Coordinates of N, CA, C and O in Angstrom, one line a residue:
M1 N 96.9 138.1 111.9 CA 97.5 138.5 113.3 C 98.9 137.9 113.4 O 99.5 137.0 112.7
S2 N 99.6 138.9 114.1 CA 101.1 138.4 114.4 C 101.3 137.2 115.2 O 100.4 136.7 115.8
G3 N 102.6 136.8 115.3 CA 102.8 135.5 116.1 C 102.6 135.9 117.4 O 101.9 134.8 118.0
S4 N 102.9 137.0 118.1 CA 102.7 137.2 119.6 C 101.1 137.4 119.7 O 100.6 137.0 120.8
G5 N 100.3 138.0 118.7 CA 99.0 138.2 119.0 C 98.3 136.7 118.8 O 97.3 136.5 119.7
S6 N 98.8 135.7 118.2 CA 98.4 134.4 117.9 C 98.5 133.9 119.5 O 97.7 133.0 120.0
A7 N 99.9 134.0 119.8 CA 100.2 133.4 121.2 C 99.3 134.0 122.2 O 98.8 133.3 123.1
N8 N 98.9 135.2 122.4 CA 98.1 135.7 123.3 C 96.7 135.2 123.2 O 96.1 134.9 124.3
R9 N 96.2 135.1 122.0 CA 94.8 134.4 122.0 C 94.9 133.1 122.3 O 94.0 132.6 123.0
I10 N 95.8 132.2 121.9 CA 95.9 130.8 122.4 C 96.1 130.7 123.9 O 95.4 129.8 124.5
R11 N 96.6 131.7 124.6 CA 96.9 131.8 125.9 C 95.4 132.0 126.7 O 95.0 131.4 127.7
R12 N 94.8 132.9 126.0 CA 93.5 133.4 126.7 C 92.5 132.1 126.6 O 91.6 132.0 127.3
E13 N 92.6 131.2 125.5 CA 91.7 130.2 125.2 C 92.4 129.0 126.0 O 91.8 127.9 125.8
R14 N 93.5 129.1 126.7 CA 93.9 128.2 127.5 C 94.5 126.8 126.8 O 94.4 125.7 127.3
L15 N 95.0 127.2 125.5 CA 95.7 126.0 124.8 C 97.1 126.0 125.0 O 97.7 127.0 125.5
S16 N 97.6 124.8 125.0 CA 99.1 124.8 125.5 C 99.9 124.7 124.3 O 100.1 123.7 123.6
V17 N 100.4 125.8 123.7 CA 101.2 125.9 122.5 C 102.4 127.0 122.9 O 102.1 128.2 123.5
S18 N 103.6 126.7 122.7 CA 104.9 127.4 122.9 C 105.3 127.8 121.6 O 105.7 127.0 120.8
V19 N 105.7 129.0 121.3 CA 106.2 129.5 120.0 C 107.5 130.2 120.4 O 107.5 131.2 121.3
L20 N 108.7 130.0 119.6 CA 109.9 130.7 119.9 C 110.2 131.5 118.7 O 110.0 131.1 117.6
F21 N 110.4 132.9 119.0 CA 110.8 133.7 117.8 C 112.2 134.0 117.8 O 113.2 134.2 119.0
F22 N 112.9 134.1 116.7 CA 114.3 134.4 116.5 C 114.4 135.7 115.4 O 113.6 135.7 114.4
S23 N 115.2 136.5 115.7 CA 115.6 137.5 114.8 C 116.3 136.9 113.7 O 117.1 136.0 113.8
D24 N 116.3 137.7 112.7 CA 117.3 137.7 111.4 C 118.9 137.5 112.0 O 119.5 136.6 111.6
Q25 N 119.1 138.5 113.0 CA 120.5 138.4 113.5 C 120.7 137.0 114.3 O 121.9 136.7 114.1
A26 N 119.8 136.6 115.0 CA 120.1 135.4 115.8 C 120.3 134.1 114.8 O 121.3 133.3 115.0
L27 N 119.5 134.1 113.8 CA 119.5 133.1 112.6 C 120.8 133.1 111.9 O 121.6 132.2 111.6
D28 N 121.3 134.3 111.8 CA 122.8 134.4 111.2 C 123.8 134.0 111.9 O 124.7 133.3 111.6
F29 N 123.8 134.4 113.2 CA 124.7 133.8 114.3 C 124.7 132.3 114.4 O 125.7 131.9 114.2
L30 N 123.5 131.7 114.3 CA 123.5 130.2 114.1 C 124.1 129.7 113.0 O 124.9 128.6 112.9
K31 N 123.9 130.3 111.8 CA 124.4 129.8 110.7 C 125.8 129.9 110.7 O 126.5 129.0 110.0
G32 N 126.4 131.0 111.1 CA 127.8 131.1 111.1 C 128.5 130.3 112.1 O 129.7 129.9 111.7
H33 N 127.8 129.8 113.2 CA 128.5 129.0 114.1 C 128.0 127.5 114.0 O 128.8 126.7 114.5
D34 N 126.9 127.0 113.3 CA 126.6 125.8 113.3 C 125.5 125.7 112.2 O 124.5 125.5 112.2
P35 N 126.2 125.7 110.8 CA 125.4 125.8 109.7 C 124.6 124.5 109.4 O 123.4 124.4 108.9
E36 N 124.9 123.2 110.0 CA 124.3 122.1 109.9 C 122.9 122.2 110.6 O 121.9 121.7 110.1
T37 N 123.0 122.6 111.8 CA 121.8 123.0 112.6 C 121.0 123.9 112.1 O 119.6 123.8 111.9
H38 N 121.3 125.0 111.7 CA 120.6 126.1 110.9 C 120.0 125.6 109.8 O 118.6 125.8 109.5
S39 N 120.4 124.6 108.9 CA 119.8 124.0 107.6 C 118.9 123.0 108.2 O 117.8 122.9 107.5
L40 N 118.9 122.4 109.3 CA 117.9 121.5 109.9 C 116.7 122.3 110.4 O 115.4 122.0 110.3
V41 N 116.9 123.5 111.1 CA 115.8 124.2 111.8 C 115.1 125.1 110.9 O 113.8 125.1 110.9
T42 N 115.7 125.9 110.0 CA 115.1 126.8 109.3 C 114.0 126.4 108.2 O 113.0 127.2 108.1
P43 N 114.1 125.3 107.7 CA 112.9 124.9 106.7 C 111.4 124.6 107.8 O 110.4 124.6 106.9
H44 N 111.5 124.5 108.9 CA 110.3 124.4 109.8 C 109.8 125.7 110.4 O 108.9 125.6 111.2
M45 N 110.4 126.8 110.2 CA 110.1 128.2 110.5 C 109.2 128.8 109.6 O 109.2 128.8 108.6
E46 N 108.2 129.5 110.4 CA 107.5 130.6 109.8 C 108.3 131.8 109.8 O 109.0 132.3 110.8
R47 N 108.3 132.6 108.6 CA 109.2 133.9 108.5 C 108.4 135.0 108.2 O 107.5 134.9 107.3
W48 N 108.5 136.3 108.7 CA 108.0 137.6 108.2 C 109.0 138.5 108.3 O 109.9 138.6 109.1
Q49 N 108.8 139.7 107.4 CA 109.6 140.8 107.3 C 109.2 141.9 108.2 O 110.0 142.8 108.7
N50 N 107.9 142.1 108.2 CA 107.4 143.4 108.9 C 106.6 143.0 110.3 O 106.1 142.0 110.3
M51 N 106.7 144.0 111.0 CA 106.0 143.8 112.5 C 104.9 145.1 112.5 O 105.2 146.2 112.2
T52 N 103.7 144.4 113.0 CA 102.6 145.7 113.2 C 102.5 146.0 114.6 O 102.2 144.8 115.3
L53 N 102.6 147.1 115.2 CA 102.4 147.5 116.6 C 100.8 148.0 116.6 O 100.6 149.0 115.8
N54 N 100.0 147.5 117.4 CA 98.8 147.8 117.4 C 98.6 148.8 118.7 O 98.8 148.2 119.8
L55 N 98.5 150.1 118.5 CA 98.5 151.2 119.4 C 97.1 151.5 119.6 O 96.0 151.5 118.8
P56 N 96.7 152.2 120.8 CA 95.3 152.7 121.0 C 94.8 153.7 119.8 O 93.7 153.7 119.6
K57 N 95.7 154.3 119.3 CA 95.3 155.4 118.4 C 95.6 154.9 116.9 O 95.9 155.6 116.0
G58 N 95.8 153.6 116.8 CA 96.1 153.1 115.4 C 97.2 152.1 115.4 O 97.8 151.7 116.4
S59 N 97.7 151.7 114.3 CA 98.8 150.8 114.2 C 99.9 151.3 113.3 O 99.9 152.3 112.6
V60 N 101.1 150.8 113.6 CA 102.3 151.3 112.9 C 103.1 150.0 112.5 O 103.2 149.1 113.2
V61 N 103.4 150.0 111.2 CA 104.3 148.9 110.7 C 105.6 149.1 110.6 O 106.1 150.3 110.4
L62 N 106.5 148.4 111.2 CA 107.8 148.5 111.3 C 108.4 147.4 110.3 O 108.2 146.3 110.2
D63 N 108.9 148.1 109.2 CA 109.3 147.4 107.9 C 110.7 146.9 108.2 O 111.4 147.7 108.9
G64 N 111.2 145.7 107.6 CA 112.6 145.3 107.6 C 113.1 144.8 108.6 O 114.2 144.5 109.0
V65 N 112.1 144.5 109.7 CA 112.5 143.9 111.0 C 112.3 142.4 110.7 O 111.0 141.8 110.9
G66 N 113.3 141.6 110.3 CA 112.9 140.1 110.1 C 113.0 139.3 111.3 O 113.7 139.3 112.2
F67 N 112.0 138.4 111.3 CA 111.8 137.4 112.4 C 111.2 136.2 111.9 O 110.7 135.9 110.8
S68 N 111.6 135.1 112.5 CA 111.1 133.8 112.3 C 110.6 133.1 113.5 O 111.0 133.5 114.7
A69 N 109.8 132.1 113.3 CA 109.3 131.4 114.7 C 109.0 129.8 114.2 O 108.8 129.3 113.1
I70 N 109.1 129.1 115.6 CA 109.0 127.7 115.3 C 108.3 127.2 116.7 O 108.6 127.8 117.8
G71 N 107.6 126.3 116.7 CA 107.0 125.4 117.9 C 108.1 125.1 118.5 O 109.1 124.4 118.3
R72 N 108.1 125.4 120.0 CA 109.0 125.0 121.0 C 109.4 123.4 121.1 O 110.4 123.1 120.9
L73 N 108.2 122.6 121.1 CA 108.5 121.1 121.0 C 109.1 120.6 119.8 O 109.9 119.8 119.7
E74 N 108.7 121.3 118.5 CA 109.4 121.0 117.2 C 110.8 121.1 117.2 O 111.6 120.5 116.8
L75 N 111.3 122.3 117.9 CA 112.7 122.9 118.0 C 113.4 121.8 118.8 O 114.6 121.3 118.5
I76 N 112.7 121.5 119.9 CA 113.3 120.6 120.9 C 113.6 119.2 120.2 O 114.8 118.7 120.3
E77 N 112.7 118.7 119.5 CA 112.9 117.4 118.8 C 114.0 117.7 117.6 O 115.0 116.6 117.6
I78 N 114.0 118.6 116.9 CA 115.0 118.9 116.0 C 116.4 118.8 116.6 O 117.4 118.0 116.3
L79 N 116.5 119.5 117.7 CA 117.8 119.9 118.5 C 118.3 118.5 119.0 O 119.4 118.2 119.2
R80 N 117.4 117.7 119.6 CA 117.7 116.4 120.1 C 118.3 115.5 119.2 O 119.2 114.7 119.3
K81 N 117.6 115.3 118.0 CA 118.0 114.5 117.1 C 119.4 114.9 116.6 O 120.3 114.0 116.2
R82 N 119.7 116.1 116.3 CA 120.9 116.7 116.0 C 121.9 116.3 117.0 O 123.1 116.0 116.6
A83 N 121.5 116.5 118.4 CA 122.5 116.2 119.3 C 122.9 114.5 119.5 O 124.0 114.4 119.6
E84 N 121.9 113.9 119.2 CA 122.2 112.5 119.1 C 123.1 112.3 118.0 O 123.9 111.3 118.1
A85 N 122.8 112.6 116.8 CA 123.6 112.4 115.6 C 125.1 112.7 115.8 O 126.1 112.2 115.3
L86 N 125.5 113.8 116.9 CA 126.7 114.2 117.1 C 127.3 113.5 118.2 O 128.3 113.6 118.8
G87 N 126.5 112.4 118.9 CA 127.0 111.5 119.9 C 126.8 111.9 121.2 O 127.1 111.3 122.1
V88 N 125.6 112.7 121.3 CA 125.2 113.0 122.7 C 124.2 112.0 123.2 O 123.4 111.5 122.5
E89 N 124.4 111.5 124.5 CA 123.6 110.4 125.1 C 122.6 111.2 126.0 O 122.9 111.9 126.9
F90 N 121.4 110.9 125.6 CA 120.3 111.5 126.6 C 119.7 110.4 127.5 O 119.7 109.2 127.0
R91 N 119.5 110.7 128.8 CA 118.6 109.8 129.7 C 117.7 110.6 130.2 O 117.9 111.5 131.0
F92 N 116.4 110.1 130.1 CA 115.3 110.7 130.7 C 114.7 109.8 131.7 O 115.0 108.5 131.6
S93 N 114.2 110.3 132.6 CA 113.7 109.6 133.8 C 114.5 108.6 134.4 O 114.2 107.5 134.9
H94 N 115.9 109.1 134.4 CA 116.8 108.2 135.0 C 117.3 109.0 136.5 O 117.6 110.1 136.6
I95 N 117.2 108.1 137.5 CA 117.6 108.6 138.8 C 118.9 108.4 139.0 O 119.4 107.5 138.9
V96 N 119.6 109.5 139.4 CA 121.0 109.6 139.6 C 121.0 109.9 141.1 O 120.8 110.8 141.7
E97 N 121.7 108.9 142.0 CA 122.0 109.1 143.6 C 123.2 110.0 143.8 O 123.2 110.6 144.8
S98 N 124.3 109.8 142.8 CA 125.5 110.8 143.1 C 125.9 111.1 141.8 O 126.2 110.3 140.8
L99 N 126.5 112.4 141.7 CA 127.3 112.8 140.6 C 128.6 112.1 140.2 O 129.0 111.9 139.1
D100 N 129.0 111.0 141.3 CA 130.3 110.4 140.9 C 130.0 109.2 140.0 O 130.8 108.5 139.5
E101 N 128.7 108.8 139.9 CA 128.4 107.7 138.9 C 128.2 108.3 137.5 O 128.1 107.3 136.6
L102 N 128.3 109.4 137.2 CA 128.3 110.0 136.0 C 129.8 110.4 135.5 O 130.7 110.9 136.1
K103 N 130.1 109.7 134.4 CA 131.4 110.0 133.7 C 131.0 110.8 132.3 O 130.7 110.4 131.5
A104 N 131.2 112.1 132.5 CA 131.2 113.0 131.3 C 131.9 114.2 131.5 O 132.1 114.7 132.5
D105 N 132.1 114.9 130.3 CA 132.8 116.2 130.3 C 131.8 117.4 130.6 O 132.2 118.4 131.4
L106 N 130.7 117.2 130.6 CA 129.4 118.2 130.7 C 128.3 117.5 131.2 O 127.7 116.5 130.7
I107 N 127.8 117.9 132.3 CA 126.4 117.3 132.9 C 125.4 118.5 132.9 O 125.6 119.5 133.7
V108 N 124.2 118.2 132.2 CA 123.1 119.2 132.4 C 122.0 118.7 133.3 O 121.5 117.7 133.0
G109 N 122.0 119.1 134.5 CA 121.1 118.9 135.4 C 119.9 119.7 135.4 O 119.9 120.8 135.8
A110 N 118.8 119.2 134.7 CA 117.7 119.9 134.6 C 116.6 119.4 135.6 O 115.4 119.0 135.0
D111 N 117.0 119.3 136.8 CA 116.1 118.6 137.7 C 115.4 119.4 138.7 O 115.0 119.0 139.9
G112 N 115.3 120.7 138.5 CA 114.4 121.6 139.3 C 115.1 122.0 140.5 O 116.3 122.1 140.7
V113 N 114.3 122.7 141.4 CA 114.7 123.5 142.4 C 115.4 122.5 143.7 O 116.4 122.9 144.3
N114 N 115.1 121.3 143.8 CA 115.8 120.4 144.5 C 116.9 119.5 143.9 O 117.1 118.4 144.2
S115 N 117.5 120.2 143.2 CA 118.4 119.6 142.1 C 119.7 118.9 142.8 O 120.3 119.5 143.6
L116 N 119.9 117.7 142.7 CA 121.0 117.0 142.9 C 122.3 117.6 142.7 O 123.3 117.7 143.4
V117 N 122.4 118.4 141.4 CA 123.6 118.8 140.8 C 123.5 120.2 141.7 O 124.9 120.4 141.9
R118 N 122.8 120.8 141.9 CA 122.7 122.1 142.7 C 123.4 121.8 144.2 O 124.3 122.3 144.8
R119 N 122.7 120.6 144.9 CA 123.3 120.4 146.2 C 124.7 120.1 146.2 O 125.5 120.3 147.1
S120 N 125.0 119.2 145.2 CA 126.5 118.7 145.2 C 127.4 119.6 144.6 O 128.6 119.6 145.2
L121 N 127.2 120.6 143.9 CA 128.1 121.5 143.5 C 127.8 123.1 144.1 O 128.5 124.0 143.7
D122 N 127.0 123.1 145.1 CA 126.4 124.5 145.5 C 127.6 125.5 145.9 O 127.4 126.5 145.5
Q123 N 128.7 125.1 146.5 CA 129.7 126.1 146.7 C 130.5 126.5 145.5 O 131.1 127.6 145.6
N124 N 130.3 125.8 144.4 CA 131.0 126.2 143.1 C 129.9 126.9 142.3 O 130.4 127.5 141.2
L125 N 128.8 127.2 142.5 CA 127.8 127.9 141.6 C 127.7 129.3 142.0 O 127.7 129.7 143.2
R126 N 127.5 130.1 141.0 CA 127.2 131.5 141.3 C 125.8 131.9 140.8 O 125.3 131.3 139.8
R127 N 124.9 132.4 141.7 CA 123.6 132.7 141.6 C 123.3 134.2 140.8 O 124.0 135.0 141.2
I128 N 122.5 134.0 140.2 CA 122.1 135.2 139.2 C 120.8 135.4 139.6 O 119.9 134.6 139.2
W129 N 120.2 136.7 140.1 CA 118.9 136.8 140.6 C 118.3 137.7 139.3 O 118.8 138.6 138.9
R130 N 117.0 137.2 139.0 CA 116.2 137.9 138.1 C 114.8 138.3 138.7 O 114.7 137.5 139.9
S131 N 114.3 139.1 138.3 CA 112.7 139.4 138.9 C 111.9 138.3 138.8 O 111.0 137.9 139.7
W132 N 112.0 137.2 137.8 CA 111.1 136.2 137.8 C 111.8 134.9 137.9 O 111.0 133.6 138.0
A133 N 113.1 134.9 138.1 CA 113.7 133.4 138.4 C 115.1 133.4 138.9 O 115.9 134.5 139.0
I134 N 115.5 132.4 139.3 CA 116.9 132.4 139.9 C 117.5 131.4 139.0 O 117.0 130.2 138.9
T135 N 118.7 131.6 138.5 CA 119.5 130.7 137.7 C 120.8 130.5 138.4 O 121.5 131.3 138.8
S136 N 121.1 129.2 138.6 CA 122.5 129.0 139.1 C 123.2 128.4 138.0 O 122.8 127.5 137.3
R137 N 124.6 128.7 137.9 CA 125.4 128.1 136.7 C 126.8 128.1 137.3 O 127.1 128.8 138.2
G138 N 127.6 127.2 137.0 CA 128.7 126.9 137.5 C 129.6 125.7 137.1 O 128.9 124.9 136.4
S139 N 130.7 125.5 137.5 CA 131.4 124.3 137.1 C 132.4 123.9 138.4 O 133.0 124.8 139.0
A140 N 132.5 122.6 138.5 CA 133.5 122.3 139.7 C 134.9 122.3 139.1 O 135.8 122.4 139.9
R141 N 135.1 122.6 137.8 CA 136.4 122.9 137.5 C 136.6 124.2 136.8 O 135.5 124.8 136.2
P142 N 137.7 124.9 136.7 CA 137.9 126.1 136.0 C 137.5 125.9 134.6 O 137.7 125.0 133.7
A143 N 136.9 127.1 134.1 CA 136.6 127.0 132.6 C 137.8 127.2 131.7 O 138.7 128.1 132.2
R144 N 138.1 126.6 130.7 CA 139.1 127.1 129.6 C 138.5 127.9 128.7 O 137.5 127.9 128.2
S145 N 139.5 128.9 128.2 CA 139.2 129.7 127.2 C 139.2 129.0 126.0 O 140.1 128.1 125.7
T146 N 138.3 129.4 124.9 CA 138.3 128.7 123.6 C 139.2 129.6 122.7 O 139.0 131.0 122.8
P147 N 139.9 129.2 121.7 CA 140.6 130.0 120.7 C 139.7 131.0 119.9 O 138.6 130.6 119.6

């Protein structure tokens, strides 16, 4: 059974499992830009070269299409440990009353639709509408270009 087929079966049986899929191209990009993280993540991934499309009149094998998969929570934990090793400070379940109390170059506000970050910086954010979600992103400071 394919990874997506397994995910669909798990969903039907109402089990709570999330799997993230990465193409070979995406992993090559990660390796080129952050080889240390690549070397931490890839040993935990399942990998396959061929994909089978199950169609009403039979199936078709697409060969040479490399993909890898990893459990979402496992990936998050690997990335959290890597970020901490690089000096990132995480604060969970920490109530922030004002952005002024935070001293950082980057603040990630993952606090939902009633976000303090969104309310505080709303005039500086650009909204992107999707059919399934609204994403707000922006910065109070102009972005610098990187070399």
